[in-house]
Amino acid sequence: MKTEAKQRIPSVSVDNRLEVFSHPAMQKASKGILYVILAIVAVFQIFPIVWLFLFSLKNNQEVFNMSPFSIPTDPKWENYAKVWTEGNISQYFLNSVVYTVAAVILTVILASMVTFAITRMKWKLSNLALGLFMVGLMIPVHSTLIPLFSTFTAINLVDNPLSVILSYTAFNLPITIMILLGFYQALPREVEEAAVMDGASLNRIFFRITLPMTSPVIATAAIINMIYNWNEFVFVNTFISSDQYKTLTVGIQNFIGQYTTDWGAIGATLMISILPILLAFLILSNRIVEGIASGSVKG
């Protein structure tokens, strides 16, 4: 009797279960759920930016008396004009651009040279050199402030833009080398070997052949460096004292007084400071994904 009961129970195979999930209705439902989840995540990501924008259009009375999520009845657009002219934000913005661009260019070029030397040139201490650069990833920024300040004081670089640019470059080199390393190791050597046979010099091989081939991952490294440099606060606050050399992240302190604080102006400054990064990321986000994907697949 037991054997007959077992024979009557229909067996459900794994293929039949997979067919249920591959049904068009199930696929549409799963996509719909995925889109809902992504929409919720997007709302949580965009909400702080919307809140900050509304915050920047309020005065101190509206900031404290109205709901944080309320739309101002009389938007204070003059907050943006005030911070750009009276608050010297235009100078801070220019300084941020100069420091960021200079440090990114210097970091990418040096990291590319180091990675090329480690992966393409045969020398005994290449692994040791790579290990020393990777140690830089484990050094906290704050532990180096006093030694760096003493060094910059000795060579007369305190309150000099070079102190900030060199600090950005030094601390971004390890992560940039790590990003480039996998891509360089996967590059085909046949093109470089053919160039050597044609009599090309080492500099020509690097600048004319290898560097153009690594443009996707270089774009990724440059964007990551740009985001870090633009938002950096500690180095500028430590090494720069003159108002003419400060960046946006430090200059925002001008609106914080001993007794009163202009919160609307602070919100406007924050909006101005995040817009370049948002625009750069929206425009170049595909390059970031392309560089990371190509480096991970090829590496």
PDB file of C-alpha atoms in Angstrom:
ATOM      1  CA  MET A   1       0.000   0.000   0.000  1.00  0.00           C
ATOM      2  CA  LYS A   2       2.874   2.346   0.806  1.00  0.00           C
ATOM      3  CA  THR A   3       4.516   1.724  -2.541  1.00  0.00           C
ATOM      4  CA  GLU A   4       1.251   2.475  -4.362  1.00  0.00           C
ATOM      5  CA  ALA A   5       0.867   5.779  -2.438  1.00  0.00           C
ATOM      6  CA  LYS A   6       4.378   6.788  -3.355  1.00  0.00           C
ATOM      7  CA  GLN A   7       3.703   6.038  -7.000  1.00  0.00           C
ATOM      8  CA  ARG A   8       0.586   8.253  -7.007  1.00  0.00           C
ATOM      9  CA  ILE A   9       2.530  11.365  -5.740  1.00  0.00           C
ATOM     10  CA  PRO A  10       3.699  13.310  -8.786  1.00  0.00           C
ATOM     11  CA  SER A  11       7.379  14.208  -8.718  1.00  0.00           C
ATOM     12  CA  VAL A  12       8.326  17.865  -9.236  1.00  0.00           C
ATOM     13  CA  SER A  13      11.687  18.223 -10.913  1.00  0.00           C
ATOM     14  CA  VAL A  14      14.083  21.153 -10.632  1.00  0.00           C
ATOM     15  CA  ASP A  15      13.406  22.029 -14.267  1.00  0.00           C
ATOM     16  CA  ASN A  16       9.687  22.404 -13.544  1.00  0.00           C
ATOM     17  CA  ARG A  17      10.443  24.757 -10.669  1.00  0.00           C
ATOM     18  CA  LEU A  18      12.714  26.849 -12.877  1.00  0.00           C
ATOM     19  CA  GLU A  19       9.997  27.033 -15.520  1.00  0.00           C
ATOM     20  CA  VAL A  20       7.735  28.712 -12.960  1.00  0.00           C
ATOM     21  CA  PHE A  21      10.282  31.481 -12.372  1.00  0.00           C
ATOM     22  CA  SER A  22      10.947  31.839 -16.101  1.00  0.00           C
ATOM     23  CA  HIS A  23       7.282  32.475 -16.826  1.00  0.00           C
ATOM     24  CA  PRO A  24       6.707  35.965 -18.341  1.00  0.00           C
ATOM     25  CA  ALA A  25       4.299  36.930 -15.561  1.00  0.00           C
ATOM     26  CA  MET A  26       6.841  35.999 -12.884  1.00  0.00           C
ATOM     27  CA  GLN A  27       9.579  37.911 -14.699  1.00  0.00           C
ATOM     28  CA  LYS A  28       7.414  41.027 -14.907  1.00  0.00           C
ATOM     29  CA  ALA A  29       6.527  40.746 -11.228  1.00  0.00           C
ATOM     30  CA  SER A  30      10.175  40.357 -10.210  1.00  0.00           C
ATOM     31  CA  LYS A  31      11.176  43.347 -12.339  1.00  0.00           C
ATOM     32  CA  GLY A  32       8.373  45.389 -10.809  1.00  0.00           C
ATOM     33  CA  ILE A  33       9.536  44.540  -7.284  1.00  0.00           C
ATOM     34  CA  LEU A  34      13.115  45.398  -8.235  1.00  0.00           C
ATOM     35  CA  TYR A  35      12.071  48.769  -9.661  1.00  0.00           C
ATOM     36  CA  VAL A  36      10.089  49.563  -6.512  1.00  0.00           C
ATOM     37  CA  ILE A  37      13.095  48.763  -4.316  1.00  0.00           C
ATOM     38  CA  LEU A  38      15.401  50.861  -6.506  1.00  0.00           C
ATOM     39  CA  ALA A  39      12.903  53.738  -6.449  1.00  0.00           C
ATOM     40  CA  ILE A  40      12.797  53.650  -2.644  1.00  0.00           C
ATOM     41  CA  VAL A  41      16.598  53.638  -2.478  1.00  0.00           C
ATOM     42  CA  ALA A  42      16.732  56.543  -4.960  1.00  0.00           C
ATOM     43  CA  VAL A  43      14.300  58.568  -2.844  1.00  0.00           C
ATOM     44  CA  PHE A  44      16.445  58.050   0.253  1.00  0.00           C
ATOM     45  CA  GLN A  45      19.533  59.082  -1.715  1.00  0.00           C
ATOM     46  CA  ILE A  46      17.992  62.196  -3.279  1.00  0.00           C
ATOM     47  CA  PHE A  47      16.059  63.334  -0.203  1.00  0.00           C
ATOM     48  CA  PRO A  48      19.056  64.920   1.642  1.00  0.00           C
ATOM     49  CA  ILE A  49      19.888  66.993  -1.446  1.00  0.00           C
ATOM     50  CA  VAL A  50      16.297  68.234  -1.736  1.00  0.00           C
ATOM     51  CA  TRP A  51      16.229  69.013   1.982  1.00  0.00           C
ATOM     52  CA  LEU A  52      19.516  70.943   1.719  1.00  0.00           C
ATOM     53  CA  PHE A  53      18.194  72.938  -1.238  1.00  0.00           C
ATOM     54  CA  LEU A  54      15.079  73.957   0.737  1.00  0.00           C
ATOM     55  CA  PHE A  55      17.263  74.707   3.749  1.00  0.00           C
ATOM     56  CA  SER A  56      19.426  77.070   1.671  1.00  0.00           C
ATOM     57  CA  LEU A  57      16.361  79.169   0.770  1.00  0.00           C
ATOM     58  CA  LYS A  58      15.400  79.935   4.378  1.00  0.00           C
ATOM     59  CA  ASN A  59      16.486  82.534   6.902  1.00  0.00           C
ATOM     60  CA  ASN A  60      17.324  81.793  10.531  1.00  0.00           C
ATOM     61  CA  GLN A  61      13.755  82.394  11.704  1.00  0.00           C
ATOM     62  CA  GLU A  62      12.314  79.934   9.184  1.00  0.00           C
ATOM     63  CA  VAL A  63      15.011  77.376   9.972  1.00  0.00           C
ATOM     64  CA  PHE A  64      14.053  77.238  13.661  1.00  0.00           C
ATOM     65  CA  ASN A  65      10.308  77.944  13.504  1.00  0.00           C
ATOM     66  CA  MET A  66       9.238  75.938  10.444  1.00  0.00           C
ATOM     67  CA  SER A  67       9.272  72.222   9.821  1.00  0.00           C
ATOM     68  CA  PRO A  68      12.575  70.967   8.369  1.00  0.00           C
ATOM     69  CA  PHE A  69      10.637  69.561   5.412  1.00  0.00           C
ATOM     70  CA  SER A  70       8.532  72.651   4.715  1.00  0.00           C
ATOM     71  CA  ILE A  71       8.838  74.725   1.558  1.00  0.00           C
ATOM     72  CA  PRO A  72       9.782  78.345   2.371  1.00  0.00           C
ATOM     73  CA  THR A  73       6.981  80.828   1.710  1.00  0.00           C
ATOM     74  CA  ASP A  74       9.446  83.486   0.571  1.00  0.00           C
ATOM     75  CA  PRO A  75      12.529  81.732  -0.874  1.00  0.00           C
ATOM     76  CA  LYS A  76      15.720  83.595  -0.040  1.00  0.00           C
ATOM     77  CA  TRP A  77      17.545  83.300  -3.368  1.00  0.00           C
ATOM     78  CA  GLU A  78      19.733  86.159  -2.221  1.00  0.00           C
ATOM     79  CA  ASN A  79      21.533  83.693   0.045  1.00  0.00           C
ATOM     80  CA  TYR A  80      23.410  82.414  -3.007  1.00  0.00           C
ATOM     81  CA  ALA A  81      24.357  85.915  -4.166  1.00  0.00           C
ATOM     82  CA  LYS A  82      25.386  86.793  -0.617  1.00  0.00           C
ATOM     83  CA  VAL A  83      27.773  83.882  -0.154  1.00  0.00           C
ATOM     84  CA  TRP A  84      29.228  84.267  -3.656  1.00  0.00           C
ATOM     85  CA  THR A  85      30.064  87.952  -3.217  1.00  0.00           C
ATOM     86  CA  GLU A  86      30.188  88.876   0.467  1.00  0.00           C
ATOM     87  CA  GLY A  87      31.312  85.482   1.744  1.00  0.00           C
ATOM     88  CA  ASN A  88      34.269  85.180  -0.670  1.00  0.00           C
ATOM     89  CA  ILE A  89      32.894  81.837  -1.856  1.00  0.00           C
ATOM     90  CA  SER A  90      33.964  82.600  -5.426  1.00  0.00           C
ATOM     91  CA  GLN A  91      37.629  82.615  -4.313  1.00  0.00           C
ATOM     92  CA  TYR A  92      37.158  79.449  -2.256  1.00  0.00           C
ATOM     93  CA  PHE A  93      35.492  77.769  -5.225  1.00  0.00           C
ATOM     94  CA  LEU A  94      38.405  78.678  -7.506  1.00  0.00           C
ATOM     95  CA  ASN A  95      40.915  77.399  -4.948  1.00  0.00           C
ATOM     96  CA  SER A  96      39.042  74.100  -4.666  1.00  0.00           C
ATOM     97  CA  VAL A  97      39.102  73.702  -8.442  1.00  0.00           C
ATOM     98  CA  VAL A  98      42.839  74.484  -8.673  1.00  0.00           C
ATOM     99  CA  TYR A  99      43.825  72.167  -5.810  1.00  0.00           C
ATOM    100  CA  THR A 100      41.615  69.349  -7.062  1.00  0.00           C
ATOM    101  CA  VAL A 101      42.694  69.493 -10.708  1.00  0.00           C
ATOM    102  CA  ALA A 102      46.404  69.885  -9.912  1.00  0.00           C
ATOM    103  CA  ALA A 103      46.412  67.022  -7.402  1.00  0.00           C
ATOM    104  CA  VAL A 104      44.415  64.714  -9.691  1.00  0.00           C
ATOM    105  CA  ILE A 105      46.748  65.290 -12.657  1.00  0.00           C
ATOM    106  CA  LEU A 106      49.862  64.807 -10.530  1.00  0.00           C
ATOM    107  CA  THR A 107      48.481  61.707  -8.808  1.00  0.00           C
ATOM    108  CA  VAL A 108      47.343  59.991 -12.010  1.00  0.00           C
ATOM    109  CA  ILE A 109      50.642  60.631 -13.814  1.00  0.00           C
ATOM    110  CA  LEU A 110      52.811  59.462 -10.907  1.00  0.00           C
ATOM    111  CA  ALA A 111      50.610  56.429 -10.198  1.00  0.00           C
ATOM    112  CA  SER A 112      50.681  55.448 -13.877  1.00  0.00           C
ATOM    113  CA  MET A 113      54.476  55.686 -13.940  1.00  0.00           C
ATOM    114  CA  VAL A 114      54.832  53.643 -10.756  1.00  0.00           C
ATOM    115  CA  THR A 115      52.408  50.981 -11.970  1.00  0.00           C
ATOM    116  CA  PHE A 116      54.151  50.823 -15.357  1.00  0.00           C
ATOM    117  CA  ALA A 117      57.529  50.370 -13.653  1.00  0.00           C
ATOM    118  CA  ILE A 118      56.222  47.636 -11.344  1.00  0.00           C
ATOM    119  CA  THR A 119      54.323  45.632 -13.969  1.00  0.00           C
ATOM    120  CA  ARG A 120      56.394  46.214 -17.121  1.00  0.00           C
ATOM    121  CA  MET A 121      60.007  46.635 -15.990  1.00  0.00           C
ATOM    122  CA  LYS A 122      61.998  43.758 -14.488  1.00  0.00           C
ATOM    123  CA  TRP A 123      63.876  44.759 -11.339  1.00  0.00           C
ATOM    124  CA  LYS A 124      64.477  42.970  -8.058  1.00  0.00           C
ATOM    125  CA  LEU A 125      62.766  45.359  -5.671  1.00  0.00           C
ATOM    126  CA  SER A 126      59.519  45.794  -7.605  1.00  0.00           C
ATOM    127  CA  ASN A 127      57.462  43.730  -5.144  1.00  0.00           C
ATOM    128  CA  LEU A 128      59.021  45.554  -2.200  1.00  0.00           C
ATOM    129  CA  ALA A 129      58.220  48.911  -3.778  1.00  0.00           C
ATOM    130  CA  LEU A 130      54.620  47.837  -4.347  1.00  0.00           C
ATOM    131  CA  GLY A 131      54.353  46.680  -0.742  1.00  0.00           C
ATOM    132  CA  LEU A 132      55.649  50.006   0.559  1.00  0.00           C
ATOM    133  CA  PHE A 133      53.061  51.886  -1.470  1.00  0.00           C
ATOM    134  CA  MET A 134      50.301  49.601  -0.197  1.00  0.00           C
ATOM    135  CA  VAL A 135      51.365  50.301   3.388  1.00  0.00           C
ATOM    136  CA  GLY A 136      50.204  53.850   2.737  1.00  0.00           C
ATOM    137  CA  LEU A 137      46.624  52.563   2.691  1.00  0.00           C
ATOM    138  CA  MET A 138      46.908  51.670   6.382  1.00  0.00           C
ATOM    139  CA  ILE A 139      48.299  55.010   7.610  1.00  0.00           C
ATOM    140  CA  PRO A 140      45.616  57.272   9.152  1.00  0.00           C
ATOM    141  CA  VAL A 141      45.613  60.813   7.838  1.00  0.00           C
ATOM    142  CA  HIS A 142      45.430  62.379  11.299  1.00  0.00           C
ATOM    143  CA  SER A 143      48.585  60.598  12.483  1.00  0.00           C
ATOM    144  CA  THR A 144      50.645  62.421   9.849  1.00  0.00           C
ATOM    145  CA  LEU A 145      49.448  65.981  10.476  1.00  0.00           C
ATOM    146  CA  ILE A 146      52.146  66.939  13.001  1.00  0.00           C
ATOM    147  CA  PRO A 147      55.064  65.389  11.023  1.00  0.00           C
ATOM    148  CA  LEU A 148      53.809  66.973   7.811  1.00  0.00           C
ATOM    149  CA  PHE A 149      53.330  70.340   9.488  1.00  0.00           C
ATOM    150  CA  SER A 150      56.888  70.208  10.852  1.00  0.00           C
ATOM    151  CA  THR A 151      58.253  69.254   7.438  1.00  0.00           C
ATOM    152  CA  PHE A 152      56.341  71.968   5.603  1.00  0.00           C
ATOM    153  CA  THR A 153      57.449  74.515   8.214  1.00  0.00           C
ATOM    154  CA  ALA A 154      61.085  73.540   7.687  1.00  0.00           C
ATOM    155  CA  ILE A 155      60.852  73.989   3.905  1.00  0.00           C
ATOM    156  CA  ASN A 156      58.639  77.082   4.147  1.00  0.00           C
ATOM    157  CA  LEU A 157      55.517  75.523   2.609  1.00  0.00           C
ATOM    158  CA  VAL A 158      53.047  76.241   5.416  1.00  0.00           C
ATOM    159  CA  ASP A 159      50.250  78.511   4.199  1.00  0.00           C
ATOM    160  CA  ASN A 160      51.192  77.573   0.649  1.00  0.00           C
ATOM    161  CA  PRO A 161      48.910  75.802  -1.850  1.00  0.00           C
ATOM    162  CA  LEU A 162      51.718  73.326  -2.602  1.00  0.00           C
ATOM    163  CA  SER A 163      51.400  71.845   0.890  1.00  0.00           C
ATOM    164  CA  VAL A 164      47.792  70.878   0.171  1.00  0.00           C
ATOM    165  CA  ILE A 165      48.439  69.609  -3.364  1.00  0.00           C
ATOM    166  CA  LEU A 166      51.419  67.485  -2.266  1.00  0.00           C
ATOM    167  CA  SER A 167      49.437  66.036   0.661  1.00  0.00           C
ATOM    168  CA  TYR A 168      46.537  65.111  -1.614  1.00  0.00           C
ATOM    169  CA  THR A 169      48.933  63.467  -4.058  1.00  0.00           C
ATOM    170  CA  ALA A 170      50.807  61.482  -1.417  1.00  0.00           C
ATOM    171  CA  PHE A 171      47.698  60.065   0.232  1.00  0.00           C
ATOM    172  CA  ASN A 172      45.922  59.279  -3.039  1.00  0.00           C
ATOM    173  CA  LEU A 173      48.869  57.471  -4.650  1.00  0.00           C
ATOM    174  CA  PRO A 174      48.359  54.064  -2.925  1.00  0.00           C
ATOM    175  CA  ILE A 175      44.669  53.697  -3.797  1.00  0.00           C
ATOM    176  CA  THR A 176      45.293  54.965  -7.333  1.00  0.00           C
ATOM    177  CA  ILE A 177      48.106  52.448  -7.847  1.00  0.00           C
ATOM    178  CA  MET A 178      45.853  49.680  -6.551  1.00  0.00           C
ATOM    179  CA  ILE A 179      43.128  50.682  -9.027  1.00  0.00           C
ATOM    180  CA  LEU A 180      45.567  50.735 -11.952  1.00  0.00           C
ATOM    181  CA  LEU A 181      47.498  47.600 -11.004  1.00  0.00           C
ATOM    182  CA  GLY A 182      45.029  44.941 -12.125  1.00  0.00           C
ATOM    183  CA  PHE A 183      44.408  46.689 -15.436  1.00  0.00           C
ATOM    184  CA  TYR A 184      48.121  47.051 -16.183  1.00  0.00           C
ATOM    185  CA  GLN A 185      48.823  43.403 -15.377  1.00  0.00           C
ATOM    186  CA  ALA A 186      46.178  42.309 -17.893  1.00  0.00           C
ATOM    187  CA  LEU A 187      47.359  44.502 -20.758  1.00  0.00           C
ATOM    188  CA  PRO A 188      48.781  42.531 -23.705  1.00  0.00           C
ATOM    189  CA  ARG A 189      52.543  42.858 -24.011  1.00  0.00           C
ATOM    190  CA  GLU A 190      52.673  42.140 -27.740  1.00  0.00           C
ATOM    191  CA  VAL A 191      52.119  45.787 -28.715  1.00  0.00           C
ATOM    192  CA  GLU A 192      54.893  46.983 -26.423  1.00  0.00           C
ATOM    193  CA  GLU A 193      57.250  44.255 -27.624  1.00  0.00           C
ATOM    194  CA  ALA A 194      56.587  45.270 -31.222  1.00  0.00           C
ATOM    195  CA  ALA A 195      57.358  48.879 -30.316  1.00  0.00           C
ATOM    196  CA  VAL A 196      60.656  47.803 -28.751  1.00  0.00           C
ATOM    197  CA  MET A 197      61.544  45.921 -31.934  1.00  0.00           C
ATOM    198  CA  ASP A 198      60.876  49.130 -33.891  1.00  0.00           C
ATOM    199  CA  GLY A 199      63.326  51.009 -31.679  1.00  0.00           C
ATOM    200  CA  ALA A 200      60.844  52.944 -29.524  1.00  0.00           C
ATOM    201  CA  SER A 201      62.229  54.357 -26.296  1.00  0.00           C
ATOM    202  CA  LEU A 202      60.791  53.608 -22.866  1.00  0.00           C
ATOM    203  CA  ASN A 203      59.237  57.062 -22.611  1.00  0.00           C
ATOM    204  CA  ARG A 204      57.617  56.701 -26.025  1.00  0.00           C
ATOM    205  CA  ILE A 205      56.175  53.293 -25.125  1.00  0.00           C
ATOM    206  CA  PHE A 206      54.683  54.667 -21.917  1.00  0.00           C
ATOM    207  CA  PHE A 207      53.235  57.934 -23.223  1.00  0.00           C
ATOM    208  CA  ARG A 208      52.231  56.855 -26.740  1.00  0.00           C
ATOM    209  CA  ILE A 209      51.155  53.228 -26.247  1.00  0.00           C
ATOM    210  CA  THR A 210      50.494  52.186 -22.646  1.00  0.00           C
ATOM    211  CA  LEU A 211      48.917  55.381 -21.332  1.00  0.00           C
ATOM    212  CA  PRO A 212      46.240  55.642 -24.076  1.00  0.00           C
ATOM    213  CA  MET A 213      45.365  51.958 -23.597  1.00  0.00           C
ATOM    214  CA  THR A 214      44.604  52.571 -19.923  1.00  0.00           C
ATOM    215  CA  SER A 215      42.324  55.580 -20.413  1.00  0.00           C
ATOM    216  CA  PRO A 216      39.159  53.872 -18.996  1.00  0.00           C
ATOM    217  CA  VAL A 217      40.754  52.958 -15.674  1.00  0.00           C
ATOM    218  CA  ILE A 218      42.581  56.297 -15.538  1.00  0.00           C
ATOM    219  CA  ALA A 219      39.213  58.051 -15.838  1.00  0.00           C
ATOM    220  CA  THR A 220      37.901  55.966 -12.942  1.00  0.00           C
ATOM    221  CA  ALA A 221      40.908  56.774 -10.760  1.00  0.00           C
ATOM    222  CA  ALA A 222      40.697  60.464 -11.653  1.00  0.00           C
ATOM    223  CA  ILE A 223      37.030  60.717 -10.659  1.00  0.00           C
ATOM    224  CA  ILE A 224      37.604  58.945  -7.340  1.00  0.00           C
ATOM    225  CA  ASN A 225      40.541  61.255  -6.608  1.00  0.00           C
ATOM    226  CA  MET A 226      38.507  64.291  -7.583  1.00  0.00           C
ATOM    227  CA  ILE A 227      35.714  63.431  -5.144  1.00  0.00           C
ATOM    228  CA  TYR A 228      38.181  62.961  -2.277  1.00  0.00           C
ATOM    229  CA  ASN A 229      40.152  66.136  -3.013  1.00  0.00           C
ATOM    230  CA  TRP A 230      37.052  68.282  -3.414  1.00  0.00           C
ATOM    231  CA  ASN A 231      35.571  67.205  -0.077  1.00  0.00           C
ATOM    232  CA  GLU A 232      38.836  67.212   1.906  1.00  0.00           C
ATOM    233  CA  PHE A 233      38.950  69.394   5.028  1.00  0.00           C
ATOM    234  CA  VAL A 234      41.752  68.366   7.395  1.00  0.00           C
ATOM    235  CA  PHE A 235      44.807  69.273   5.306  1.00  0.00           C
ATOM    236  CA  VAL A 236      43.497  72.687   4.271  1.00  0.00           C
ATOM    237  CA  ASN A 237      42.402  73.517   7.800  1.00  0.00           C
ATOM    238  CA  THR A 238      45.823  72.509   9.176  1.00  0.00           C
ATOM    239  CA  PHE A 239      48.257  73.900   6.621  1.00  0.00           C
ATOM    240  CA  ILE A 240      46.408  76.984   5.312  1.00  0.00           C
ATOM    241  CA  SER A 241      45.783  80.084   7.410  1.00  0.00           C
ATOM    242  CA  SER A 242      45.400  82.842   4.801  1.00  0.00           C
ATOM    243  CA  ASP A 243      41.844  83.413   3.659  1.00  0.00           C
ATOM    244  CA  GLN A 244      42.929  83.743   0.026  1.00  0.00           C
ATOM    245  CA  TYR A 245      44.121  80.108  -0.073  1.00  0.00           C
ATOM    246  CA  LYS A 246      41.183  78.415   1.678  1.00  0.00           C
ATOM    247  CA  THR A 247      38.771  76.024  -0.039  1.00  0.00           C
ATOM    248  CA  LEU A 248      35.008  75.678   0.147  1.00  0.00           C
ATOM    249  CA  THR A 249      35.068  73.076   2.899  1.00  0.00           C
ATOM    250  CA  VAL A 250      37.055  75.381   5.182  1.00  0.00           C
ATOM    251  CA  GLY A 251      35.615  78.709   4.038  1.00  0.00           C
ATOM    252  CA  ILE A 252      32.141  77.712   5.177  1.00  0.00           C
ATOM    253  CA  GLN A 253      33.297  78.422   8.741  1.00  0.00           C
ATOM    254  CA  ASN A 254      33.133  82.144   7.945  1.00  0.00           C
ATOM    255  CA  PHE A 255      29.356  81.989   8.375  1.00  0.00           C
ATOM    256  CA  ILE A 256      29.612  80.519  11.869  1.00  0.00           C
ATOM    257  CA  GLY A 257      29.904  83.346  14.386  1.00  0.00           C
ATOM    258  CA  GLN A 258      30.471  83.365  18.126  1.00  0.00           C
ATOM    259  CA  TYR A 259      26.902  84.451  18.870  1.00  0.00           C
ATOM    260  CA  THR A 260      24.974  84.078  15.613  1.00  0.00           C
ATOM    261  CA  THR A 261      25.160  81.739  12.642  1.00  0.00           C
ATOM    262  CA  ASP A 262      23.723  82.402   9.195  1.00  0.00           C
ATOM    263  CA  TRP A 263      22.218  78.978   8.507  1.00  0.00           C
ATOM    264  CA  GLY A 264      20.718  79.902   5.153  1.00  0.00           C
ATOM    265  CA  ALA A 265      24.109  81.062   3.898  1.00  0.00           C
ATOM    266  CA  ILE A 266      25.670  77.833   5.123  1.00  0.00           C
ATOM    267  CA  GLY A 267      23.055  75.836   3.221  1.00  0.00           C
ATOM    268  CA  ALA A 268      23.715  77.850   0.060  1.00  0.00           C
ATOM    269  CA  THR A 269      27.458  77.259   0.405  1.00  0.00           C
ATOM    270  CA  LEU A 270      26.919  73.535   0.840  1.00  0.00           C
ATOM    271  CA  MET A 271      24.722  73.412  -2.260  1.00  0.00           C
ATOM    272  CA  ILE A 272      27.382  75.236  -4.282  1.00  0.00           C
ATOM    273  CA  SER A 273      30.050  72.854  -2.989  1.00  0.00           C
ATOM    274  CA  ILE A 274      28.220  69.637  -3.898  1.00  0.00           C
ATOM    275  CA  LEU A 275      26.959  70.681  -7.339  1.00  0.00           C
ATOM    276  CA  PRO A 276      30.283  70.168  -9.206  1.00  0.00           C
ATOM    277  CA  ILE A 277      30.696  66.677  -7.778  1.00  0.00           C
ATOM    278  CA  LEU A 278      27.092  65.751  -8.583  1.00  0.00           C
ATOM    279  CA  LEU A 279      27.400  67.001 -12.157  1.00  0.00           C
ATOM    280  CA  ALA A 280      30.745  65.284 -12.672  1.00  0.00           C
ATOM    281  CA  PHE A 281      29.416  62.003 -11.324  1.00  0.00           C
ATOM    282  CA  LEU A 282      26.232  62.161 -13.411  1.00  0.00           C
ATOM    283  CA  ILE A 283      28.195  62.902 -16.577  1.00  0.00           C
ATOM    284  CA  LEU A 284      31.046  60.452 -15.986  1.00  0.00           C
ATOM    285  CA  SER A 285      29.305  57.679 -14.035  1.00  0.00           C
ATOM    286  CA  ASN A 286      29.439  55.367 -17.047  1.00  0.00           C
ATOM    287  CA  ARG A 287      33.217  55.815 -17.180  1.00  0.00           C
ATOM    288  CA  ILE A 288      33.480  54.780 -13.532  1.00  0.00           C
ATOM    289  CA  VAL A 289      31.495  51.596 -14.125  1.00  0.00           C
ATOM    290  CA  GLU A 290      33.406  50.865 -17.332  1.00  0.00           C
ATOM    291  CA  GLY A 291      36.787  51.308 -15.688  1.00  0.00           C
ATOM    292  CA  ILE A 292      35.937  49.215 -12.625  1.00  0.00           C
ATOM    293  CA  ALA A 293      34.343  46.461 -14.722  1.00  0.00           C
ATOM    294  CA  SER A 294      37.202  46.295 -17.223  1.00  0.00           C
ATOM    295  CA  GLY A 295      39.790  46.268 -14.471  1.00  0.00           C
ATOM    296  CA  SER A 296      38.044  43.527 -12.498  1.00  0.00           C
ATOM    297  CA  VAL A 297      37.389  41.318 -15.530  1.00  0.00           C
ATOM    298  CA  LYS A 298      40.822  41.694 -17.061  1.00  0.00           C
ATOM    299  CA  GLY A 299      42.632  41.547 -13.742  1.00  0.00           C
TER     300      GLY A 299
END
